[in-house]
Each structure stands twice: as C-alpha cells, then as structure tokens.
Amino acid sequence: MSFDRSLRRFGFVSGLITLTLLASCQVRPLYSEASGTGERLASVGFEQPHSRIDQVVRNHLIFLTSGGAGESAHPAYDVKLTTKSTASSIIDDEDDDNVSPTGIPLPGRVQVEGTYTITRINDGQILKSAKREVVSLIDVPGQGFAKLRAVRDAENRAARELAEFIRAEIAIVLSREPQPQTVWQK
C-alpha cells in the first residue's frame, strides 16, 4: 500500500509542477489585439528613400506595416533606413563578362544590406538599431541587358525579403512598448 500511496503523491506533485511551469509561460501572439502591435505598426513612418533599393524596401515596409492602407499621416515612430546592393559572381574568373566560353550562364549573387533605426518620435528615444543582409542567387547570362535585368530582379527579390525581416523586428520592438494608460473620467 505504501508504494501505491507514494506513486499517487509523485503523480500529484509532478502534475502540480507541470501546471506551474505551463502557467508561467509567457508565449503570446505577436499581433494579438490585446498587445496593440497592429495599431502601433500602422503608426510607423519611414524616412524618404535615397536610392532605388531604399524605395523598394520602403514601399514594401509601408504596405506590410499598414496592411495596404498607406503611410501614417501622424506617425508615432520613425524608421530611418539605408540600403546598399552588391552583385558578384560566385565563380572567380579572369574575364569580366562572367560568361563561360560555351555561353552557359554562370551563377552569381546579389547581396542587399540594410541598416535601420527605429525611433519613438515623442521623446526621440532610439528603440532599436540593426543591420540585416539578404542574398539572392542569380544566373548571369551573356547578353548585357539580360545581365542588368537579372541583377535588378534579384535586387527586388532581396529588397522585399529584407523588408519582411525588418517588419518582423519592428513588430517585436513595438510589442515590447508599454500600453498607453487609459484615464477614465466621470
């Protein structure tokens, strides 16, 4: 009988510990209505672009943060963004055209690097500053225009992916912002 009683106690205690651990878990949806992250994302403003890649990333960020409604008229947060793009061949050849003698396109890569800073406008506090990079692979063809177009298409793909990463990081930062206090008046 004592073994059966100790087994029940062990089961009860282990169940209690498991419930305590599960109750202390702080996992919650990033875009939940209770956290107000969606509203905060819609109140983000973006600096004017300085290059074509800046423009692609900025446009995609505006679409992602506002849900297609456009940029906020009165932003509460400001994002400063600078990007740069580099294209290179994966295979190091001496010839500059990056095309094999048989005319088969050679593999290449386009790297888009973005540096951004999220600032709260009302007090000027920097909430996060980070640098992210995305690589997009391409086949570099022998024709000049096709090569330029392949690089531009890869830049666009990488810029959109970079915008997705930045939007996720903005959402994480804004979800940690304190909720505005509601003042009830009679």
mmCIF file of C-alpha atoms in Angstrom:
data_model
loop_
_atom_site.group_PDB
_atom_site.id
_atom_site.type_symbol
_atom_site.label_atom_id
_atom_site.label_comp_id
_atom_site.label_asym_id
_atom_site.label_seq_id
_atom_site.Cartn_x
_atom_site.Cartn_y
_atom_site.Cartn_z
ATOM 1 C CA MET A 1 0.000 0.000 0.000
ATOM 2 C CA SER A 2 2.777 2.469 0.760
ATOM 3 C CA PHE A 3 4.211 2.115 -2.787
ATOM 4 C CA ASP A 4 0.790 2.894 -4.264
ATOM 5 C CA ARG A 5 0.381 5.929 -1.980
ATOM 6 C CA SER A 6 3.871 7.285 -2.826
ATOM 7 C CA LEU A 7 3.173 6.783 -6.544
ATOM 8 C CA ARG A 8 -0.003 8.871 -6.223
ATOM 9 C CA ARG A 9 1.872 11.578 -4.358
ATOM 10 C CA PHE A 10 4.589 11.599 -7.000
ATOM 11 C CA GLY A 11 1.944 11.881 -9.757
ATOM 12 C CA PHE A 12 0.178 14.689 -7.909
ATOM 13 C CA VAL A 13 3.402 16.630 -7.282
ATOM 14 C CA SER A 14 4.684 16.177 -10.852
ATOM 15 C CA GLY A 15 1.301 17.291 -12.228
ATOM 16 C CA LEU A 16 1.371 20.345 -9.991
ATOM 17 C CA ILE A 17 4.898 21.220 -11.128
ATOM 18 C CA THR A 18 3.909 20.783 -14.785
ATOM 19 C CA LEU A 19 0.889 23.072 -14.368
ATOM 20 C CA THR A 20 3.038 25.666 -12.616
ATOM 21 C CA LEU A 21 5.565 25.634 -15.441
ATOM 22 C CA LEU A 22 2.849 25.937 -18.080
ATOM 23 C CA ALA A 23 1.188 28.789 -16.194
ATOM 24 C CA SER A 24 4.445 30.737 -16.089
ATOM 25 C CA CYS A 25 4.935 30.509 -19.842
ATOM 26 C CA GLN A 26 4.892 33.974 -21.451
ATOM 27 C CA VAL A 27 4.191 32.967 -25.033
ATOM 28 C CA ARG A 28 1.619 35.167 -26.739
ATOM 29 C CA PRO A 29 0.776 36.000 -30.349
ATOM 30 C CA LEU A 30 2.894 38.805 -31.760
ATOM 31 C CA TYR A 31 -0.022 40.522 -33.495
ATOM 32 C CA SER A 32 -2.693 39.903 -30.850
ATOM 33 C CA GLU A 33 -5.332 42.567 -30.362
ATOM 34 C CA ALA A 34 -4.519 42.783 -26.656
ATOM 35 C CA SER A 35 -0.908 43.791 -27.281
ATOM 36 C CA GLY A 36 -1.859 46.583 -29.723
ATOM 37 C CA THR A 37 1.034 45.739 -32.043
ATOM 38 C CA GLY A 38 -1.106 46.083 -35.174
ATOM 39 C CA GLU A 39 -2.093 49.634 -34.257
ATOM 40 C CA ARG A 40 1.496 50.533 -33.420
ATOM 41 C CA LEU A 41 2.714 49.102 -36.738
ATOM 42 C CA ALA A 42 0.202 51.296 -38.545
ATOM 43 C CA SER A 43 1.660 54.352 -36.769
ATOM 44 C CA VAL A 44 5.199 53.909 -38.128
ATOM 45 C CA GLY A 45 6.613 56.497 -40.512
ATOM 46 C CA PHE A 46 9.546 55.923 -42.848
ATOM 47 C CA GLU A 47 12.288 58.282 -43.988
ATOM 48 C CA GLN A 48 12.316 59.320 -47.644
ATOM 49 C CA PRO A 49 14.397 56.984 -49.840
ATOM 50 C CA HIS A 50 17.810 57.893 -51.223
ATOM 51 C CA SER A 51 18.201 55.086 -53.778
ATOM 52 C CA ARG A 52 16.113 52.678 -55.836
ATOM 53 C CA ILE A 53 16.690 49.834 -53.356
ATOM 54 C CA ASP A 54 15.674 52.150 -50.477
ATOM 55 C CA GLN A 55 12.457 52.862 -52.381
ATOM 56 C CA VAL A 56 11.638 49.171 -52.929
ATOM 57 C CA VAL A 57 12.260 48.297 -49.262
ATOM 58 C CA ARG A 58 10.348 51.378 -48.035
ATOM 59 C CA ASN A 59 7.316 50.718 -50.265
ATOM 60 C CA HIS A 60 7.113 47.102 -49.147
ATOM 61 C CA LEU A 61 7.502 48.112 -45.490
ATOM 62 C CA ILE A 62 4.687 50.660 -45.788
ATOM 63 C CA PHE A 63 2.439 48.003 -47.300
ATOM 64 C CA LEU A 64 3.341 45.433 -44.637
ATOM 65 C CA THR A 65 3.000 47.721 -41.618
ATOM 66 C CA SER A 66 -0.223 49.436 -42.655
ATOM 67 C CA GLY A 67 -1.963 46.446 -44.204
ATOM 68 C CA GLY A 68 -2.184 48.247 -47.540
ATOM 69 C CA ALA A 69 -3.737 51.438 -46.109
ATOM 70 C CA GLY A 70 -0.708 53.622 -46.868
ATOM 71 C CA GLU A 71 1.710 55.519 -44.680
ATOM 72 C CA SER A 72 0.501 57.021 -41.407
ATOM 73 C CA ALA A 73 -0.345 60.734 -41.500
ATOM 74 C CA HIS A 74 0.720 61.214 -37.858
ATOM 75 C CA PRO A 75 3.396 58.625 -37.092
ATOM 76 C CA ALA A 76 4.373 57.833 -33.517
ATOM 77 C CA TYR A 77 7.565 56.032 -34.576
ATOM 78 C CA ASP A 78 10.124 56.845 -37.254
ATOM 79 C CA VAL A 79 12.315 54.406 -39.169
ATOM 80 C CA LYS A 80 15.485 55.632 -40.852
ATOM 81 C CA LEU A 81 16.662 53.187 -43.494
ATOM 82 C CA THR A 82 19.729 52.980 -45.719
ATOM 83 C CA THR A 83 20.462 50.118 -48.089
ATOM 84 C CA LYS A 84 23.221 49.085 -50.436
ATOM 85 C CA SER A 85 23.418 46.377 -53.041
ATOM 86 C CA THR A 86 26.381 44.440 -54.410
ATOM 87 C CA ALA A 87 26.374 41.927 -57.238
ATOM 88 C CA SER A 88 29.137 39.400 -57.740
ATOM 89 C CA SER A 89 29.905 36.160 -59.481
ATOM 90 C CA ILE A 90 30.193 33.029 -57.417
ATOM 91 C CA ILE A 91 32.957 31.722 -59.669
ATOM 92 C CA ASP A 92 36.079 33.892 -59.811
ATOM 93 C CA ASP A 93 37.164 34.168 -63.445
ATOM 94 C CA GLU A 94 39.705 36.412 -65.082
ATOM 95 C CA ASP A 95 37.263 37.515 -67.774
ATOM 96 C CA ASP A 96 34.971 40.376 -66.821
ATOM 97 C CA ASP A 97 31.830 39.268 -68.631
ATOM 98 C CA ASN A 98 31.235 36.305 -66.250
ATOM 99 C CA VAL A 99 30.086 34.071 -69.095
ATOM 100 C CA SER A 100 31.624 30.698 -69.784
ATOM 101 C CA PRO A 101 33.204 30.090 -73.219
ATOM 102 C CA THR A 102 30.278 27.801 -74.086
ATOM 103 C CA GLY A 103 27.736 30.593 -73.493
ATOM 104 C CA ILE A 104 26.167 28.942 -70.456
ATOM 105 C CA PRO A 105 25.193 31.486 -67.769
ATOM 106 C CA LEU A 106 27.353 31.455 -64.670
ATOM 107 C CA PRO A 107 25.981 31.585 -61.126
ATOM 108 C CA GLY A 108 26.054 34.879 -59.297
ATOM 109 C CA ARG A 109 24.706 36.510 -56.189
ATOM 110 C CA VAL A 110 23.190 39.826 -55.240
ATOM 111 C CA GLN A 111 23.517 40.957 -51.641
ATOM 112 C CA VAL A 112 21.259 43.695 -50.272
ATOM 113 C CA GLU A 113 22.296 45.125 -46.921
ATOM 114 C CA GLY A 114 20.000 47.347 -44.879
ATOM 115 C CA THR A 115 20.742 49.416 -41.794
ATOM 116 C CA TYR A 116 17.777 50.833 -39.905
ATOM 117 C CA THR A 117 16.971 52.733 -36.728
ATOM 118 C CA ILE A 118 13.568 52.808 -35.013
ATOM 119 C CA THR A 119 12.940 55.978 -33.005
ATOM 120 C CA ARG A 120 10.000 56.988 -30.818
ATOM 121 C CA ILE A 121 9.050 60.454 -32.072
ATOM 122 C CA ASN A 122 7.587 61.993 -28.882
ATOM 123 C CA ASP A 123 10.826 61.676 -26.865
ATOM 124 C CA GLY A 124 13.419 60.851 -29.555
ATOM 125 C CA GLN A 125 14.469 57.588 -27.881
ATOM 126 C CA ILE A 126 16.084 55.040 -30.181
ATOM 127 C CA LEU A 127 14.276 51.730 -29.674
ATOM 128 C CA LYS A 128 16.467 49.596 -31.929
ATOM 129 C CA SER A 129 19.227 49.960 -34.440
ATOM 130 C CA ALA A 130 20.296 46.980 -36.529
ATOM 131 C CA LYS A 131 21.858 45.819 -39.755
ATOM 132 C CA ARG A 132 20.455 42.965 -41.863
ATOM 133 C CA GLU A 133 21.507 41.462 -45.152
ATOM 134 C CA VAL A 134 19.795 39.208 -47.663
ATOM 135 C CA VAL A 135 21.371 37.256 -50.513
ATOM 136 C CA SER A 136 19.585 36.423 -53.746
ATOM 137 C CA LEU A 137 21.151 33.986 -56.206
ATOM 138 C CA ILE A 138 21.074 34.553 -59.984
ATOM 139 C CA ASP A 139 22.295 33.119 -63.255
ATOM 140 C CA VAL A 140 24.376 35.721 -65.085
ATOM 141 C CA PRO A 141 23.597 35.454 -68.813
ATOM 142 C CA GLY A 142 25.883 36.529 -71.651
ATOM 143 C CA GLN A 143 23.758 39.390 -73.015
ATOM 144 C CA GLY A 144 24.312 42.805 -71.476
ATOM 145 C CA PHE A 145 20.661 43.801 -70.982
ATOM 146 C CA ALA A 146 19.721 40.352 -69.680
ATOM 147 C CA LYS A 147 22.558 40.596 -67.159
ATOM 148 C CA LEU A 148 21.332 44.010 -65.947
ATOM 149 C CA ARG A 149 17.743 42.739 -65.735
ATOM 150 C CA ALA A 150 18.785 39.617 -63.803
ATOM 151 C CA VAL A 151 20.653 41.762 -61.276
ATOM 152 C CA ARG A 152 17.709 44.159 -60.913
ATOM 153 C CA ASP A 153 15.216 41.317 -60.432
ATOM 154 C CA ALA A 154 17.486 39.767 -57.793
ATOM 155 C CA GLU A 155 17.787 43.155 -56.052
ATOM 156 C CA ASN A 156 13.992 43.442 -55.980
ATOM 157 C CA ARG A 157 13.592 39.931 -54.524
ATOM 158 C CA ALA A 158 16.232 40.586 -51.881
ATOM 159 C CA ALA A 159 14.777 44.014 -51.045
ATOM 160 C CA ARG A 160 11.297 42.560 -50.471
ATOM 161 C CA GLU A 161 12.736 39.815 -48.272
ATOM 162 C CA LEU A 162 14.747 42.403 -46.330
ATOM 163 C CA ALA A 163 11.532 44.374 -45.776
ATOM 164 C CA GLU A 164 9.890 41.237 -44.336
ATOM 165 C CA PHE A 165 12.748 40.796 -41.847
ATOM 166 C CA ILE A 166 12.709 44.460 -40.839
ATOM 167 C CA ARG A 167 8.915 44.463 -40.402
ATOM 168 C CA ALA A 168 9.147 41.437 -38.092
ATOM 169 C CA GLU A 169 11.825 43.136 -35.995
ATOM 170 C CA ILE A 170 9.807 46.363 -35.837
ATOM 171 C CA ALA A 171 6.786 44.364 -34.656
ATOM 172 C CA ILE A 172 8.856 42.697 -31.934
ATOM 173 C CA VAL A 173 10.203 46.040 -30.720
ATOM 174 C CA LEU A 174 6.758 47.658 -30.748
ATOM 175 C CA SER A 175 5.168 44.721 -28.924
ATOM 176 C CA ARG A 176 7.522 45.447 -26.007
ATOM 177 C CA GLU A 177 6.402 49.075 -25.815
ATOM 178 C CA PRO A 178 4.221 49.809 -22.764
ATOM 179 C CA GLN A 179 0.488 50.095 -23.322
ATOM 180 C CA PRO A 180 -0.841 53.638 -23.158
ATOM 181 C CA GLN A 181 -2.679 54.172 -19.891
ATOM 182 C CA THR A 182 -6.393 54.780 -20.268
ATOM 183 C CA VAL A 183 -7.647 57.509 -17.980
ATOM 184 C CA TRP A 184 -11.287 57.146 -17.047
ATOM 185 C CA GLN A 185 -13.128 60.328 -16.199
ATOM 186 C CA LYS A 186 -16.527 60.676 -14.664
#
